[in-house]
Tab-separated table of C-alpha atoms in Angstrom:
chain	number	residue	atom	x	y	z
A	3	UNK	CA	0.000	0.000	0.000
A	4	UNK	CA	1.548	3.328	-1.065
A	5	UNK	CA	2.144	5.991	1.528
A	6	UNK	CA	-0.103	9.053	1.060
A	7	UNK	CA	1.575	12.388	0.417
A	8	UNK	CA	1.308	14.952	3.224
A	9	UNK	CA	-1.214	17.738	2.584
A	10	UNK	CA	0.110	21.059	1.336
A	11	UNK	CA	-1.470	22.865	4.268
A	12	UNK	CA	0.847	21.177	6.737
A	13	UNK	CA	3.203	23.521	8.558
A	14	UNK	CA	3.485	27.306	8.310
A	15	UNK	CA	2.621	28.868	4.941
A	16	UNK	CA	5.513	30.124	2.873
A	17	UNK	CA	5.714	33.887	3.420
A	18	UNK	CA	6.713	34.638	-0.171
A	19	UNK	CA	9.154	37.186	-1.496
A	20	UNK	CA	6.926	40.204	-0.787
A	21	UNK	CA	4.932	41.248	2.210
A	22	UNK	CA	1.187	41.374	1.818
A	23	UNK	CA	-0.196	44.762	0.728
A	24	UNK	CA	-2.650	46.343	3.080
A	25	UNK	CA	-5.633	47.526	0.953
A	26	UNK	CA	-6.248	50.376	3.379
A	27	UNK	CA	-2.871	51.849	2.424
A	28	UNK	CA	-3.698	52.029	-1.293
A	29	UNK	CA	-4.700	55.569	-2.320
A	30	UNK	CA	-8.326	55.778	-3.391
A	31	UNK	CA	-9.244	58.301	-6.112
A	32	UNK	CA	-12.849	58.224	-4.915
A	33	UNK	CA	-12.007	59.196	-1.344
A	34	UNK	CA	-9.571	61.859	-2.602
A	35	UNK	CA	-12.289	63.407	-4.744
A	36	UNK	CA	-14.834	63.269	-1.919
A	37	UNK	CA	-12.425	65.002	0.447
A	38	UNK	CA	-11.595	67.672	-2.110
A	39	UNK	CA	-15.251	68.209	-3.013
A	40	UNK	CA	-16.177	68.621	0.647
A	41	UNK	CA	-13.573	71.377	0.922
A	42	UNK	CA	-14.989	73.409	-1.975
A	43	UNK	CA	-18.568	72.866	-0.889
A	44	UNK	CA	-17.771	75.035	2.125
A	45	UNK	CA	-15.584	77.739	0.598
A	46	UNK	CA	-14.751	79.434	-2.695
A	47	UNK	CA	-11.426	79.043	-4.453
A	48	UNK	CA	-9.405	82.275	-4.389
A	49	UNK	CA	-7.143	82.302	-7.433
A	50	UNK	CA	-4.320	84.224	-5.708
A	51	UNK	CA	-4.420	82.502	-2.312
A	52	UNK	CA	-1.191	80.565	-1.806
A	53	UNK	CA	-2.540	78.753	1.263
A	54	UNK	CA	-5.240	76.891	-0.692
A	55	UNK	CA	-4.694	73.764	-2.730
A	56	UNK	CA	-5.753	73.604	-6.369
A	57	UNK	CA	-9.144	71.910	-6.907
A	58	UNK	CA	-8.834	68.619	-8.742
A	59	UNK	CA	-10.337	68.528	-12.211
A	60	UNK	CA	-13.412	66.512	-11.200
A	61	UNK	CA	-14.443	68.799	-8.332
A	62	UNK	CA	-17.158	71.415	-8.613
A	63	UNK	CA	-16.193	74.768	-7.155
A	64	UNK	CA	-16.807	78.503	-7.362
A	65	UNK	CA	-13.706	80.546	-8.156
A	66	UNK	CA	-13.051	84.194	-7.319
A	67	UNK	CA	-10.781	85.747	-9.952
A	68	UNK	CA	-8.186	87.849	-8.113
A	69	UNK	CA	-5.833	88.315	-11.053
A	70	UNK	CA	-4.961	84.715	-11.928
A	71	UNK	CA	-7.034	82.484	-14.176
A	72	UNK	CA	-9.099	79.809	-12.482
A	73	UNK	CA	-8.079	76.167	-13.094
A	74	UNK	CA	-11.187	75.654	-15.233
A	75	UNK	CA	-9.619	77.998	-17.831
A	76	UNK	CA	-5.959	77.023	-17.500
A	77	UNK	CA	-4.561	74.127	-15.465
A	78	UNK	CA	-0.870	73.295	-15.107
A	79	UNK	CA	0.542	69.789	-14.936
A	80	UNK	CA	2.401	70.819	-11.772
A	81	UNK	CA	2.304	73.838	-9.507
A	82	UNK	CA	5.666	73.049	-7.869
A	83	UNK	CA	8.051	74.952	-10.107
A	84	UNK	CA	11.839	74.476	-9.851
A	85	UNK	CA	13.447	77.446	-8.122
A	86	UNK	CA	16.497	77.695	-10.373
A	87	UNK	CA	17.647	76.744	-13.847
A	88	UNK	CA	20.053	74.144	-12.450
A	89	UNK	CA	17.266	72.497	-10.455
A	90	UNK	CA	14.991	72.456	-13.492
A	91	UNK	CA	17.729	70.867	-15.608
A	92	UNK	CA	18.427	68.243	-12.972
A	93	UNK	CA	14.896	67.081	-12.192
A	94	UNK	CA	13.669	67.095	-15.830
A	95	UNK	CA	10.177	67.972	-14.643
A	96	UNK	CA	7.876	68.473	-17.654
A	97	UNK	CA	5.577	71.474	-17.448
A	98	UNK	CA	2.427	71.623	-19.544
A	99	UNK	CA	-0.782	73.610	-19.455
A	100	UNK	CA	-4.291	72.592	-20.452
A	101	UNK	CA	-6.116	75.695	-21.685
A	102	UNK	CA	-9.891	75.741	-22.121
A	103	UNK	CA	-11.268	79.078	-23.350
A	104	UNK	CA	-14.966	79.786	-22.810
A	105	UNK	CA	-15.214	77.073	-20.156
A	106	UNK	CA	-18.664	76.686	-18.637
A	107	UNK	CA	-18.953	78.457	-15.296
A	108	UNK	CA	-21.161	77.320	-12.402
A	109	UNK	CA	-23.960	79.339	-10.887
A	110	UNK	CA	-22.705	81.873	-8.380
A	111	UNK	CA	-19.447	82.600	-10.197
A	112	UNK	CA	-18.906	86.017	-11.758
A	113	UNK	CA	-18.985	85.869	-15.563
A	114	UNK	CA	-15.844	86.588	-17.542
A	115	UNK	CA	-15.745	90.327	-18.330
A	116	UNK	CA	-15.713	91.434	-21.960
A	117	UNK	CA	-13.472	94.373	-22.935
A	118	UNK	CA	-13.597	96.292	-26.213
A	119	UNK	CA	-10.519	98.333	-27.158
A	120	UNK	CA	-11.922	99.238	-30.562
A	121	UNK	CA	-9.974	98.954	-33.791
A	122	UNK	CA	-6.609	99.507	-32.079
A	123	UNK	CA	-6.977	96.365	-29.993
A	124	UNK	CA	-5.629	95.783	-26.472
A	125	UNK	CA	-2.136	97.034	-25.542
A	126	UNK	CA	0.550	94.444	-26.259
A	127	UNK	CA	4.242	94.110	-25.470
A	128	UNK	CA	6.446	95.035	-28.403
A	129	UNK	CA	8.992	92.354	-27.467
A	130	UNK	CA	7.073	89.171	-26.578
A	131	UNK	CA	3.593	90.280	-27.765
A	132	UNK	CA	2.112	89.624	-24.333
A	133	UNK	CA	-1.166	91.349	-23.487
A	134	UNK	CA	-1.779	93.890	-20.781
A	135	UNK	CA	-2.671	92.112	-17.528
A	136	UNK	CA	-2.907	92.696	-13.762
A	137	UNK	CA	0.781	91.964	-13.200
A	138	UNK	CA	2.213	94.628	-15.488
A	139	UNK	CA	3.860	97.604	-13.787
A	140	UNK	CA	3.700	101.245	-14.777
A	141	UNK	CA	6.466	103.785	-15.194
A	142	UNK	CA	7.131	107.281	-16.559
A	143	UNK	CA	4.132	108.699	-14.694
A	144	UNK	CA	1.809	106.212	-16.384
A	145	UNK	CA	3.039	106.799	-19.930
A	146	UNK	CA	4.738	103.377	-20.213
A	147	UNK	CA	4.200	99.885	-18.859
A	148	UNK	CA	6.657	97.071	-18.175
A	149	UNK	CA	5.741	93.588	-19.381
A	150	UNK	CA	5.684	91.055	-16.553
A	151	UNK	CA	6.599	88.240	-18.959
A	152	UNK	CA	9.820	89.560	-20.495
A	153	UNK	CA	10.487	92.641	-18.310
A	154	UNK	CA	10.932	94.739	-21.444
A	155	UNK	CA	9.803	98.268	-22.220
A	156	UNK	CA	9.712	99.095	-25.934
A	157	UNK	CA	8.324	101.897	-28.045
A	158	UNK	CA	5.106	99.910	-28.383
A	159	UNK	CA	4.814	100.019	-24.597
A	160	UNK	CA	3.859	103.675	-24.790
A	161	UNK	CA	0.342	104.020	-23.463
A	162	UNK	CA	-2.088	105.360	-26.090
A	163	UNK	CA	-3.601	108.722	-25.291
A	164	UNK	CA	-7.106	107.301	-24.958
A	165	UNK	CA	-5.824	104.695	-22.463
A	166	UNK	CA	-3.630	107.009	-20.373
A	167	UNK	CA	-4.191	107.468	-16.656
A	168	UNK	CA	-2.122	109.088	-13.955
A	169	UNK	CA	-0.595	107.003	-11.152
A	170	UNK	CA	-1.273	106.887	-7.452
A	171	UNK	CA	1.475	106.981	-4.840
A	172	UNK	CA	1.445	103.165	-4.800
A	173	UNK	CA	2.295	103.044	-8.517
A	174	UNK	CA	-1.134	101.859	-9.619
A	175	UNK	CA	-3.306	103.687	-12.087
A	176	UNK	CA	-6.026	105.924	-10.737
A	177	UNK	CA	-8.615	104.010	-12.792
A	178	UNK	CA	-7.253	100.608	-11.773
A	179	UNK	CA	-10.478	99.442	-10.126
A	180	UNK	CA	-12.577	100.223	-13.221
A	181	UNK	CA	-10.339	98.312	-15.645
A	182	UNK	CA	-11.279	94.599	-15.864
A	183	UNK	CA	-8.066	93.770	-17.744
A	184	UNK	CA	-6.068	95.043	-14.732
A	185	UNK	CA	-8.041	93.056	-12.154
A	186	UNK	CA	-8.963	89.700	-13.713
A	187	UNK	CA	-6.807	86.824	-14.876
A	188	UNK	CA	-9.383	85.802	-17.485
A	189	UNK	CA	-11.063	88.325	-19.771
A	190	UNK	CA	-12.465	88.242	-23.289
A	191	UNK	CA	-11.329	90.835	-25.827
A	192	UNK	CA	-13.560	91.982	-28.660
A	193	UNK	CA	-11.201	91.398	-31.570
A	194	UNK	CA	-10.788	94.040	-34.298
A	195	UNK	CA	-11.177	93.297	-37.994
A	196	UNK	CA	-7.541	92.286	-38.428
A	197	UNK	CA	-8.284	89.185	-36.351
A	198	UNK	CA	-11.339	88.156	-38.358
A	199	UNK	CA	-11.125	84.863	-40.208
A	200	UNK	CA	-9.778	84.975	-43.718
A	201	UNK	CA	-11.958	83.635	-46.544
A	202	UNK	CA	-10.787	80.424	-48.219
A	203	UNK	CA	-8.648	80.945	-51.331
A	204	UNK	CA	-10.669	81.027	-54.563
A	205	UNK	CA	-10.691	77.899	-56.682
A	206	UNK	CA	-9.249	78.135	-60.167
A	207	UNK	CA	-12.303	76.361	-61.525
A	208	UNK	CA	-15.820	76.417	-60.162
A	209	UNK	CA	-17.146	73.239	-58.634
A	210	UNK	CA	-20.274	71.926	-57.036
A	211	UNK	CA	-18.828	72.942	-53.674
A	212	UNK	CA	-19.053	76.648	-54.469
A	213	UNK	CA	-21.794	78.522	-52.593
A	214	UNK	CA	-25.145	78.762	-54.332
A	215	UNK	CA	-24.755	82.509	-54.810
A	216	UNK	CA	-21.368	82.175	-56.520
A	217	UNK	CA	-20.742	83.868	-59.900
A	218	UNK	CA	-21.862	82.244	-63.130
A	219	UNK	CA	-20.080	79.034	-63.994
A	220	UNK	CA	-20.363	79.567	-67.735
A	221	UNK	CA	-16.999	81.259	-68.125
A	222	UNK	CA	-13.467	80.134	-67.404
A	223	UNK	CA	-11.932	81.169	-64.063
A	224	UNK	CA	-15.114	82.888	-62.836
A	225	UNK	CA	-13.984	83.094	-59.227
A	226	UNK	CA	-11.013	85.272	-60.152
A	227	UNK	CA	-13.259	87.955	-61.650
A	228	UNK	CA	-14.649	88.925	-58.257
A	229	UNK	CA	-11.966	88.749	-55.544
A	230	UNK	CA	-13.186	87.550	-52.154
A	231	UNK	CA	-13.558	90.051	-49.314
A	232	UNK	CA	-10.452	90.542	-47.166
A	233	UNK	CA	-12.118	88.995	-44.116
A	234	UNK	CA	-15.294	87.273	-42.984
A	235	UNK	CA	-17.597	89.089	-40.608
A	236	UNK	CA	-18.207	87.092	-37.408
A	237	UNK	CA	-21.522	85.266	-37.364
A	238	UNK	CA	-23.122	82.853	-34.877
A	239	UNK	CA	-21.771	79.319	-35.036
A	240	UNK	CA	-23.500	77.293	-37.745
A	241	UNK	CA	-23.866	73.584	-36.981
A	242	UNK	CA	-25.097	71.067	-39.564
A	243	UNK	CA	-26.358	67.666	-38.380
A	244	UNK	CA	-26.260	64.800	-40.891
A	245	UNK	CA	-28.332	61.678	-40.144
A	246	UNK	CA	-27.900	58.311	-41.868
A	247	UNK	CA	-31.360	57.139	-43.041
A	248	UNK	CA	-30.291	53.986	-44.865
A	249	UNK	CA	-32.204	50.742	-44.368
A	250	UNK	CA	-29.574	49.389	-41.979
A	251	UNK	CA	-29.664	52.525	-39.841
A	252	UNK	CA	-33.466	52.562	-39.735
A	253	UNK	CA	-33.888	48.874	-38.848
A	254	UNK	CA	-31.175	48.983	-36.188
A	255	UNK	CA	-32.975	51.821	-34.411
A	256	UNK	CA	-29.995	54.170	-34.678
A	257	UNK	CA	-31.869	56.820	-36.663
A	258	UNK	CA	-34.634	57.013	-34.073
A	259	UNK	CA	-32.112	57.158	-31.222
A	260	UNK	CA	-30.088	59.912	-32.896
A	261	UNK	CA	-33.215	61.994	-33.504
A	262	UNK	CA	-34.250	61.607	-29.863
A	263	UNK	CA	-30.800	62.580	-28.597
A	264	UNK	CA	-30.601	65.600	-30.913
A	265	UNK	CA	-34.011	66.794	-29.798
A	266	UNK	CA	-32.887	66.658	-26.185
A	267	UNK	CA	-29.440	68.206	-26.664
A	268	UNK	CA	-30.438	71.044	-29.009
A	269	UNK	CA	-32.926	72.483	-26.536
A	270	UNK	CA	-31.125	71.660	-23.290
A	271	UNK	CA	-29.416	75.053	-22.940
A	272	UNK	CA	-30.633	78.503	-21.995
A	273	UNK	CA	-32.535	80.115	-24.896
A	274	UNK	CA	-31.217	83.562	-23.949
A	275	UNK	CA	-27.574	82.414	-24.139
A	276	UNK	CA	-27.951	80.389	-27.330
A	277	UNK	CA	-25.880	81.766	-30.200
A	278	UNK	CA	-26.009	78.879	-32.662
A	279	UNK	CA	-27.802	78.376	-35.937
A	280	UNK	CA	-28.455	74.749	-36.781
A	281	UNK	CA	-29.401	72.802	-39.875
A	282	UNK	CA	-30.405	69.183	-40.449
A	283	UNK	CA	-29.868	66.960	-43.482
A	284	UNK	CA	-30.473	63.258	-44.061
A	285	UNK	CA	-28.705	61.003	-46.524
A	286	UNK	CA	-28.610	57.481	-47.896
A	287	UNK	CA	-26.968	55.844	-50.905
A	288	UNK	CA	-29.390	57.458	-53.367
A	289	UNK	CA	-29.737	61.088	-52.307
A	290	UNK	CA	-29.091	63.861	-49.823
A	291	UNK	CA	-32.225	65.351	-48.233
A	292	UNK	CA	-32.272	69.036	-47.254
A	293	UNK	CA	-34.925	70.599	-45.008
A	294	UNK	CA	-36.174	74.176	-45.028
A	295	UNK	CA	-36.602	75.071	-41.355
A	296	UNK	CA	-37.489	78.749	-41.762
A	297	UNK	CA	-40.670	79.912	-40.066
A	298	UNK	CA	-43.306	81.160	-42.505
A	299	UNK	CA	-44.914	84.535	-41.839
A	300	UNK	CA	-48.510	85.326	-42.674
A	301	UNK	CA	-49.897	88.796	-43.203
A	302	UNK	CA	-53.116	89.975	-41.621
A	303	UNK	CA	-54.718	90.326	-45.054
A	304	UNK	CA	-54.068	86.662	-45.822
A	305	UNK	CA	-55.664	85.610	-42.561
A	306	UNK	CA	-58.823	87.581	-43.392
A	307	UNK	CA	-59.340	85.513	-46.553
A	308	UNK	CA	-59.967	82.369	-44.566
A	309	UNK	CA	-61.807	81.521	-41.438
A	310	UNK	CA	-59.956	82.101	-38.201
A	311	UNK	CA	-59.954	78.450	-37.166
A	312	UNK	CA	-58.691	77.363	-40.603
A	313	UNK	CA	-55.983	80.034	-40.516
A	314	UNK	CA	-54.733	78.636	-37.241
A	315	UNK	CA	-54.685	75.115	-38.711
A	316	UNK	CA	-52.689	76.317	-41.720
A	317	UNK	CA	-50.134	78.027	-39.517
A	318	UNK	CA	-49.749	74.992	-37.249
A	319	UNK	CA	-49.412	72.683	-40.246
A	320	UNK	CA	-46.717	74.855	-41.778
A	321	UNK	CA	-44.783	75.102	-38.535
A	322	UNK	CA	-44.702	71.325	-38.018
A	323	UNK	CA	-43.897	70.170	-41.565
A	324	UNK	CA	-40.703	71.597	-43.040
A	325	UNK	CA	-40.179	71.527	-46.773
A	326	UNK	CA	-37.875	68.738	-47.999
A	327	UNK	CA	-35.637	69.153	-51.045
A	328	UNK	CA	-33.948	66.088	-52.540
A	329	UNK	CA	-30.613	66.118	-54.383
A	330	UNK	CA	-30.255	62.726	-56.045
A	331	UNK	CA	-26.994	63.452	-57.878
A	332	UNK	CA	-24.646	62.475	-55.078
A	333	UNK	CA	-21.621	62.863	-57.349
A	334	UNK	CA	-22.305	66.609	-57.727
A	335	UNK	CA	-24.014	67.674	-54.536
A	336	UNK	CA	-25.209	71.265	-54.187
A	337	UNK	CA	-27.365	73.171	-51.711
A	338	UNK	CA	-30.815	73.635	-53.292
A	339	UNK	CA	-31.986	76.522	-51.082
A	340	UNK	CA	-30.613	79.958	-50.299
A	341	UNK	CA	-32.274	80.500	-46.915
A	342	UNK	CA	-33.895	78.258	-44.362
A	343	UNK	CA	-31.204	75.606	-44.062
A	344	UNK	CA	-29.744	77.220	-40.921
A	345	UNK	CA	-32.097	78.710	-38.350
A	346	UNK	CA	-32.210	79.785	-34.733
A	347	UNK	CA	-33.291	76.560	-32.978
A	348	UNK	CA	-35.627	78.321	-30.561
A	349	UNK	CA	-37.368	80.394	-33.227
A	350	UNK	CA	-37.991	77.240	-35.283
A	351	UNK	CA	-38.459	74.833	-32.402
A	352	UNK	CA	-41.787	73.441	-33.627
A	353	UNK	CA	-40.319	72.748	-37.052
A	354	UNK	CA	-37.194	71.068	-35.687
A	355	UNK	CA	-39.054	68.885	-33.206
A	356	UNK	CA	-41.572	67.905	-35.862
A	357	UNK	CA	-38.777	67.040	-38.283
A	358	UNK	CA	-36.930	64.871	-35.754
A	359	UNK	CA	-40.174	63.032	-35.024
A	360	UNK	CA	-40.882	62.591	-38.738
A	361	UNK	CA	-37.506	61.322	-40.004
A	362	UNK	CA	-37.575	57.802	-38.437
A	363	UNK	CA	-41.085	57.096	-39.755
A	364	UNK	CA	-40.751	58.800	-43.140
A	365	UNK	CA	-37.751	56.655	-44.115
A	366	UNK	CA	-39.117	53.495	-42.493
A	367	UNK	CA	-39.640	51.831	-45.880
A	368	UNK	CA	-36.146	52.672	-47.100
A	369	UNK	CA	-34.373	49.888	-48.975
A	370	UNK	CA	-31.193	51.837	-49.619
A	371	UNK	CA	-28.060	49.885	-48.861
A	372	UNK	CA	-25.247	52.036	-47.542
A	373	UNK	CA	-25.134	55.805	-47.155
A	374	UNK	CA	-23.163	58.412	-49.102
A	375	UNK	CA	-21.063	59.805	-46.282
A	376	UNK	CA	-18.787	61.684	-48.668
A	377	UNK	CA	-21.757	63.370	-50.332
A	378	UNK	CA	-23.001	64.498	-46.915
A	379	UNK	CA	-19.615	66.065	-46.150
A	380	UNK	CA	-19.582	67.801	-49.537
A	381	UNK	CA	-23.104	69.099	-48.882
A	382	UNK	CA	-21.939	70.575	-45.600
A	383	UNK	CA	-18.879	72.048	-47.283
A	384	UNK	CA	-21.065	73.704	-49.896
A	385	UNK	CA	-23.419	75.102	-47.254
A	386	UNK	CA	-20.723	76.391	-44.888
A	387	UNK	CA	-17.914	77.382	-47.260
A	388	UNK	CA	-18.644	81.120	-47.046
A	389	UNK	CA	-19.010	81.350	-43.248
A	390	UNK	CA	-17.381	78.299	-41.613
A	391	UNK	CA	-18.965	76.128	-38.967
A	392	UNK	CA	-19.255	72.526	-37.847
A	393	UNK	CA	-20.569	69.332	-39.431
A	394	UNK	CA	-21.747	66.468	-37.198
A	395	UNK	CA	-22.454	63.185	-38.993
A	396	UNK	CA	-24.004	60.015	-37.564
A	397	UNK	CA	-23.263	56.945	-39.697
A	398	UNK	CA	-24.379	53.334	-39.323
A	399	UNK	CA	-23.992	51.624	-42.704
A	400	UNK	CA	-20.888	51.358	-44.843
A	401	UNK	CA	-20.232	54.537	-46.881
A	402	UNK	CA	-21.541	53.778	-50.371
A	403	UNK	CA	-19.204	56.331	-51.980
A	404	UNK	CA	-16.129	54.837	-50.340
A	405	UNK	CA	-14.036	52.655	-52.666
A	406	UNK	CA	-13.948	49.023	-51.654
A	407	UNK	CA	-10.615	47.694	-50.512
A	408	UNK	CA	-8.922	45.185	-52.775
A	409	UNK	CA	-8.813	42.716	-49.890
A	410	UNK	CA	-11.187	42.365	-46.977
A	411	UNK	CA	-10.360	42.631	-43.305
A	412	UNK	CA	-10.570	38.855	-42.875
A	413	UNK	CA	-8.008	38.255	-45.633
A	414	UNK	CA	-5.487	40.695	-44.168
A	415	UNK	CA	-5.950	39.924	-40.481
A	416	UNK	CA	-2.951	38.293	-38.773
A	417	UNK	CA	-0.753	38.753	-41.845
A	418	UNK	CA	2.218	40.974	-42.551
A	419	UNK	CA	-0.081	43.199	-44.666
A	420	UNK	CA	-2.526	43.870	-41.849
A	421	UNK	CA	-0.968	47.315	-41.446
A	422	UNK	CA	-2.503	48.358	-44.775
A	423	UNK	CA	-5.898	48.400	-43.040
A	424	UNK	CA	-4.705	51.479	-41.173
A	425	UNK	CA	-3.751	53.367	-44.340
A	426	UNK	CA	-6.300	55.271	-46.470
A	427	UNK	CA	-7.470	53.549	-49.624
A	428	UNK	CA	-8.327	56.788	-51.456
A	429	UNK	CA	-7.002	60.364	-51.359
A	430	UNK	CA	-10.406	61.833	-52.222
A	431	UNK	CA	-11.249	62.256	-48.570
A	432	UNK	CA	-7.957	64.030	-47.928
A	433	UNK	CA	-8.839	66.605	-50.567
A	434	UNK	CA	-12.254	67.191	-48.983
A	435	UNK	CA	-10.605	67.553	-45.574
A	436	UNK	CA	-8.199	70.181	-46.922
A	437	UNK	CA	-11.073	72.178	-48.399
A	438	UNK	CA	-12.957	72.024	-45.099
A	439	UNK	CA	-9.877	73.214	-43.200
A	440	UNK	CA	-9.378	76.130	-45.597
A	441	UNK	CA	-13.022	77.158	-45.160
A	442	UNK	CA	-12.896	76.914	-41.357
A	443	UNK	CA	-15.200	73.897	-41.144
A	444	UNK	CA	-14.844	71.195	-38.484
A	445	UNK	CA	-16.128	67.703	-39.280
A	446	UNK	CA	-17.058	65.296	-36.476
A	447	UNK	CA	-18.163	61.796	-37.427
A	448	UNK	CA	-19.808	59.256	-35.118
A	449	UNK	CA	-19.612	55.752	-36.554
A	450	UNK	CA	-21.839	52.911	-35.333
A	451	UNK	CA	-20.803	50.106	-37.710
A	452	UNK	CA	-22.217	46.619	-37.593
A	453	UNK	CA	-19.235	45.344	-39.586
A	454	UNK	CA	-15.819	46.499	-40.781
A	455	UNK	CA	-15.683	50.269	-41.312
A	456	UNK	CA	-12.749	51.740	-43.202
A	457	UNK	CA	-12.008	54.347	-40.556
A	458	UNK	CA	-8.488	54.851	-41.903
A	459	UNK	CA	-9.861	56.303	-45.134
A	460	UNK	CA	-12.761	58.175	-43.521
A	461	UNK	CA	-10.589	59.818	-40.893
A	462	UNK	CA	-7.696	60.711	-43.179
């Protein structure tokens, strides 16, 4: 009879090479955030107080601007700066800043002041081009100022006559308290015309991407006959939403979900602070669908020609059913309407909400396979080329105007040529991207593919 082996539990357990880690000694990001949040729930963050710690990025707090920007506008990677050049060279401590202009402020925090210096613009240092700020010092009885960034005083540091003020005994200007740029670390300047966006360079030959009100295309080099204006006047941000209405997108429920999310997000802000104009298009493999969202106006004389109750019905019907224009030539997309594509969302709220409710049901019988994503981008480029803006596209099916790869993903997977999947198949999209960049148009694409999507080509 064989002798049984002793159990492994016999004797003292082997202690191992490392001591056991006490979980209570492991730093917890949750407890750190809770402790930090409790601190700022009881007090405000003073931007020039050296005794306070900096709120972590996830904490909610109210900041009091004392001359330094709040962390919500500019946050450094470290606030422990090396004291000397030798110490900085020895510790190799990287210093970076995350800057977020126009950051959303909480209730109870003073809004960022807006300052208008007119066509001359704000005073700037002639050496480093730094702007006037609370930490600049004044000299020559207030006629010059010394830059706090480079400590230089140049001829451009002479104070303009309209900005001159005498100095107090402390060296501050007499009007110091009434000048936001001398008291706040974050201010917004009204920029003069020299800072306005430049128009995109004219094309040598007209194309379908030219604005609808461009010169006649019957002659050679028509765009050179009328030079573009030197700058583009600032306008509210124009945002164009593009929704995939192909059969795959409809049956998957994506189209309905996107419409519901857009309806919620468009009207989630404060109507008084809204400064956007929005437009909505839909697209599949066969066409691009444009919608006229402008509110119709009716004169009193027209209302007298019909009964009052019928007049009300006509107005309500018009406000809930926008006009749809279809461009079926996806190879030469153009914008078929001059006005009504972009509207104030709150002035046309009934139209927009009715449209978002209508799109999922109107295209319910769609049998279109794929969606012309490139045509949707070109439509947005044509609509926004003269003013700039943003295009937001929501795509489910495979782009029908995207060239098919010579080999599929399955054939290239786990081979030495798999890297080609991450390279663009066509340069057409690169050309469209360059035109959008020249026109000041941002393109954001949300892809919800049910199979392989050639993101390398789309995102190029």
